[in-house]
């Protein structure tokens, strides 16, 4: 993995650890976070729009998007596999495993930390980190990584990346405005699974290349010359 992605992943993991420590110990960042969350929750005409934005983090919405990207990647891989492309199935497998890791990581953290939400505590688990934000980040993020190798123009790849970021910002904003989560619940999910996406950017977002062509043998070079 390139050094830049290693540094970014390590930074995201470190910031997630800092936020988690503040939330668990009731530090000043947690108090500031809860004041900010209460200040932005105002019922009004925008409630329906915020609700729809938050719903984009539901598994019923995000998983079909990822599933379509996985199917497209597999279809391209099968076509390329006929030309000797190696491990064409690997990006789709890694994207699927990343999505499966979301509940395996988020649910134990919610139970262990047990943070109450803006509308009160849950019965069996807490609200930190946000499962909806994590689902959106991994589903839409890995879908974008799977689609990137099919885009030849740099502008198209940038637009896809920008759309993915804006989509996740909409989900996070909707979750906070509807008082489903505190702001740090959302940011923590972005940091935690942003580190995962950064690590997957290489094996999932890069085209899978076929075997290098073999150099011609001495015998084949001799036969390739013009016949007299």
Coordinates of C-alpha atoms in Angstrom, one line a residue:
X1 CA 0.0 0.0 0.0
X2 CA 1.4 3.4 -0.9
X3 CA 2.7 5.6 1.9
X4 CA 0.0 8.2 1.5
X5 CA -2.8 5.7 2.0
X6 CA -0.9 4.3 5.0
X7 CA -0.6 7.7 6.6
X8 CA -4.3 8.6 5.9
X9 CA -5.5 5.3 7.3
X10 CA -3.4 5.7 10.4
X11 CA -4.6 9.3 10.9
X12 CA -8.2 8.3 10.6
X13 CA -7.7 5.4 13.1
X14 CA -5.9 7.7 15.5
X15 CA -8.7 10.4 15.4
X16 CA -11.3 7.7 15.9
X17 CA -9.5 6.5 19.0
X18 CA -9.4 10.1 20.3
X19 CA -13.1 10.7 19.7
X20 CA -14.0 7.3 21.3
X21 CA -11.9 8.2 24.3
X22 CA -13.7 11.5 24.7
X23 CA -17.1 9.9 24.3
X24 CA -16.4 7.1 26.8
X25 CA -14.8 9.4 29.4
X26 CA -17.3 12.3 29.0
X27 CA -14.6 14.7 27.9
X28 CA -15.0 18.3 26.6
X29 CA -15.5 17.1 23.0
X30 CA -18.5 15.1 24.0
X31 CA -20.0 18.0 25.9
X32 CA -19.4 20.3 22.8
X33 CA -20.8 17.6 20.5
X34 CA -24.1 17.3 22.5
X35 CA -24.5 21.1 22.6
X36 CA -24.0 21.3 18.9
X37 CA -26.4 18.5 18.3
X38 CA -29.2 20.1 20.3
X39 CA -28.7 23.5 18.7
X40 CA -29.3 22.2 15.1
X41 CA -32.3 20.0 15.9
X42 CA -35.2 22.2 15.0
X43 CA -38.5 20.7 13.7
X44 CA -39.7 22.5 10.6
X45 CA -40.4 22.2 6.9
X46 CA -37.0 20.6 6.2
X47 CA -37.8 17.5 8.4
X48 CA -39.0 15.4 5.5
X49 CA -35.9 16.2 3.4
X50 CA -33.6 15.3 6.3
X51 CA -35.6 12.1 6.8
X52 CA -35.1 11.1 3.2
X53 CA -31.4 11.9 3.4
X54 CA -31.0 9.8 6.5
X55 CA -32.8 6.9 4.8
X56 CA -30.0 6.7 2.2
X57 CA -28.0 5.0 5.0
X58 CA -30.6 2.2 5.4
X59 CA -29.4 -1.2 4.3
X60 CA -32.5 -1.5 2.1
X61 CA -31.2 1.4 0.0
X62 CA -27.4 1.1 0.2
X63 CA -27.0 -2.6 -0.2
X64 CA -28.8 -2.8 -3.6
X65 CA -26.5 0.0 -4.9
X66 CA -23.4 -2.0 -3.8
X67 CA -24.9 -5.2 -5.2
X68 CA -25.4 -3.6 -8.6
X69 CA -21.7 -2.4 -8.5
X70 CA -20.5 -5.9 -7.5
X71 CA -22.5 -7.5 -10.3
X72 CA -21.1 -5.0 -12.8
X73 CA -17.6 -5.6 -11.6
X74 CA -18.0 -9.4 -11.9
X75 CA -19.5 -9.0 -15.4
X76 CA -16.5 -7.0 -16.5
X77 CA -14.2 -9.5 -14.7
X78 CA -15.7 -12.4 -16.5
X79 CA -15.2 -10.7 -19.9
X80 CA -11.6 -9.8 -19.0
X81 CA -11.0 -13.3 -17.6
X82 CA -11.3 -14.7 -21.0
X83 CA -8.2 -12.8 -21.9
X84 CA -6.2 -14.2 -19.1
X85 CA -6.9 -11.6 -16.4
X86 CA -5.9 -12.8 -13.0
X87 CA -8.1 -12.7 -9.9
X88 CA -10.9 -10.7 -11.6
X89 CA -13.2 -11.7 -8.8
X90 CA -11.0 -10.2 -6.0
X91 CA -12.3 -6.6 -6.0
X92 CA -15.9 -7.8 -5.7
X93 CA -15.0 -10.2 -2.9
X94 CA -13.2 -7.5 -0.9
X95 CA -16.1 -5.1 -1.3
X96 CA -18.5 -7.7 0.0
X97 CA -16.3 -8.6 2.9
X98 CA -16.0 -4.9 3.8
X99 CA -19.8 -4.5 3.9
X100 CA -20.1 -7.6 6.1
X101 CA -17.5 -6.1 8.5
X102 CA -19.8 -3.1 9.2
X103 CA -22.2 -4.8 11.6
X104 CA -19.4 -7.0 13.0
X105 CA -17.6 -3.9 14.1
X106 CA -20.3 -1.4 14.8
X107 CA -22.7 -3.5 16.9
X108 CA -20.0 -4.5 19.5
X109 CA -18.9 -0.9 19.8
X110 CA -22.5 0.3 20.3
X111 CA -23.0 -2.3 23.1
X112 CA -19.6 -1.6 24.7
X113 CA -19.9 2.2 24.7
X114 CA -23.6 2.5 25.3
X115 CA -23.9 6.2 24.4
X116 CA -27.4 7.6 24.7
X117 CA -28.8 9.3 21.6
X118 CA -30.3 12.8 21.3
X119 CA -33.8 11.3 21.9
X120 CA -32.7 9.1 24.8
X121 CA -30.9 5.8 25.5
X122 CA -31.6 2.6 23.6
X123 CA -32.6 -0.6 25.5
X124 CA -29.8 -2.9 24.4
X125 CA -27.2 -0.8 22.7
X126 CA -25.9 2.7 22.3
X127 CA -25.7 5.2 19.4
X128 CA -21.9 5.5 18.9
X129 CA -20.8 5.0 16.2
X130 CA -23.6 5.5 13.7
X131 CA -24.5 2.4 11.9
X132 CA -26.3 4.3 9.1
X133 CA -23.3 6.5 8.4
X134 CA -21.1 3.4 8.4
X135 CA -23.4 1.5 6.0
X136 CA -23.5 4.5 3.6
X137 CA -19.8 5.1 3.8
X138 CA -18.9 1.5 3.0
X139 CA -21.7 0.7 0.5
X140 CA -21.4 3.8 -1.6
X141 CA -17.6 4.1 -1.1
X142 CA -16.9 0.5 -2.3
X143 CA -19.4 0.8 -5.1
X144 CA -17.5 3.9 -6.3
X145 CA -14.2 2.0 -6.1
X146 CA -15.6 -0.9 -8.1
X147 CA -16.9 1.5 -10.8
X148 CA -13.8 3.6 -11.0
X149 CA -11.7 1.2 -13.3
X150 CA -14.5 1.3 -15.9
X151 CA -14.2 5.1 -16.2
X152 CA -11.5 6.1 -18.6
X153 CA -11.8 9.9 -18.3
X154 CA -10.3 11.6 -15.2
X155 CA -13.2 14.0 -15.0
X156 CA -15.7 11.1 -14.7
X157 CA -13.7 9.6 -11.9
X158 CA -13.6 12.9 -10.1
X159 CA -17.3 13.4 -10.5
X160 CA -18.0 9.9 -9.1
X161 CA -15.8 10.6 -6.1
X162 CA -17.5 14.0 -5.5
X163 CA -21.0 12.4 -5.8
X164 CA -20.0 9.7 -3.3
X165 CA -18.7 12.3 -0.8
X166 CA -21.8 14.5 -1.2
X167 CA -24.1 11.4 -0.7
X168 CA -22.4 10.6 2.5
X169 CA -22.5 14.2 3.7
X170 CA -26.3 14.2 3.0
X171 CA -26.7 11.0 5.1
X172 CA -24.7 12.3 8.0
X173 CA -26.5 15.7 7.9
X174 CA -29.9 14.0 7.8
X175 CA -29.1 11.8 10.8
X176 CA -28.0 14.8 12.9
X177 CA -30.9 17.1 11.8
X178 CA -33.4 14.4 12.6
X179 CA -31.8 13.9 16.0
X180 CA -31.1 10.2 15.2
X181 CA -27.4 10.7 16.1
X182 CA -25.0 13.2 17.7
X183 CA -22.5 14.7 15.2
X184 CA -19.6 12.8 16.6
X185 CA -21.5 9.5 16.1
X186 CA -21.4 10.2 12.4
X187 CA -17.9 11.6 12.2
X188 CA -16.6 8.5 14.1
X189 CA -18.1 6.2 11.5
X190 CA -16.6 8.2 8.7
X191 CA -13.1 8.0 10.3
X192 CA -13.3 4.3 11.2
X193 CA -14.5 3.1 7.8
X194 CA -12.7 5.8 5.9
X195 CA -9.5 4.1 7.1
X196 CA -10.9 0.8 5.7
X197 CA -11.8 2.4 2.4
X198 CA -8.4 3.9 2.1
X199 CA -6.8 0.5 2.5
X200 CA -9.2 -1.0 -0.1
X201 CA -8.6 1.8 -2.6
X202 CA -5.7 -0.1 -4.2
X203 CA -7.0 -3.7 -4.5
X204 CA -10.6 -2.7 -5.2
X205 CA -10.3 0.6 -7.1
X206 CA -7.5 -0.4 -9.5
X207 CA -7.9 -2.4 -12.6
X208 CA -6.9 -6.1 -12.3
X209 CA -4.2 -6.7 -14.8
X210 CA -3.5 -9.9 -16.7
X211 CA -0.3 -11.8 -16.8
X212 CA 2.7 -10.0 -18.4
X213 CA 3.3 -11.2 -22.0
X214 CA 6.1 -13.7 -22.3
X215 CA 9.2 -12.7 -24.3
X216 CA 9.5 -14.6 -27.6
X217 CA 11.8 -17.6 -27.5
X218 CA 14.8 -17.9 -29.8
X219 CA 13.0 -20.5 -31.8
X220 CA 9.9 -18.4 -32.2
X221 CA 12.0 -15.4 -33.3
X222 CA 13.6 -17.5 -35.9
X223 CA 10.3 -18.6 -37.3
X224 CA 8.8 -15.2 -37.3
X225 CA 11.1 -13.9 -40.0
X226 CA 10.0 -13.6 -43.7
X227 CA 10.1 -16.8 -45.7
X228 CA 12.2 -16.8 -48.8

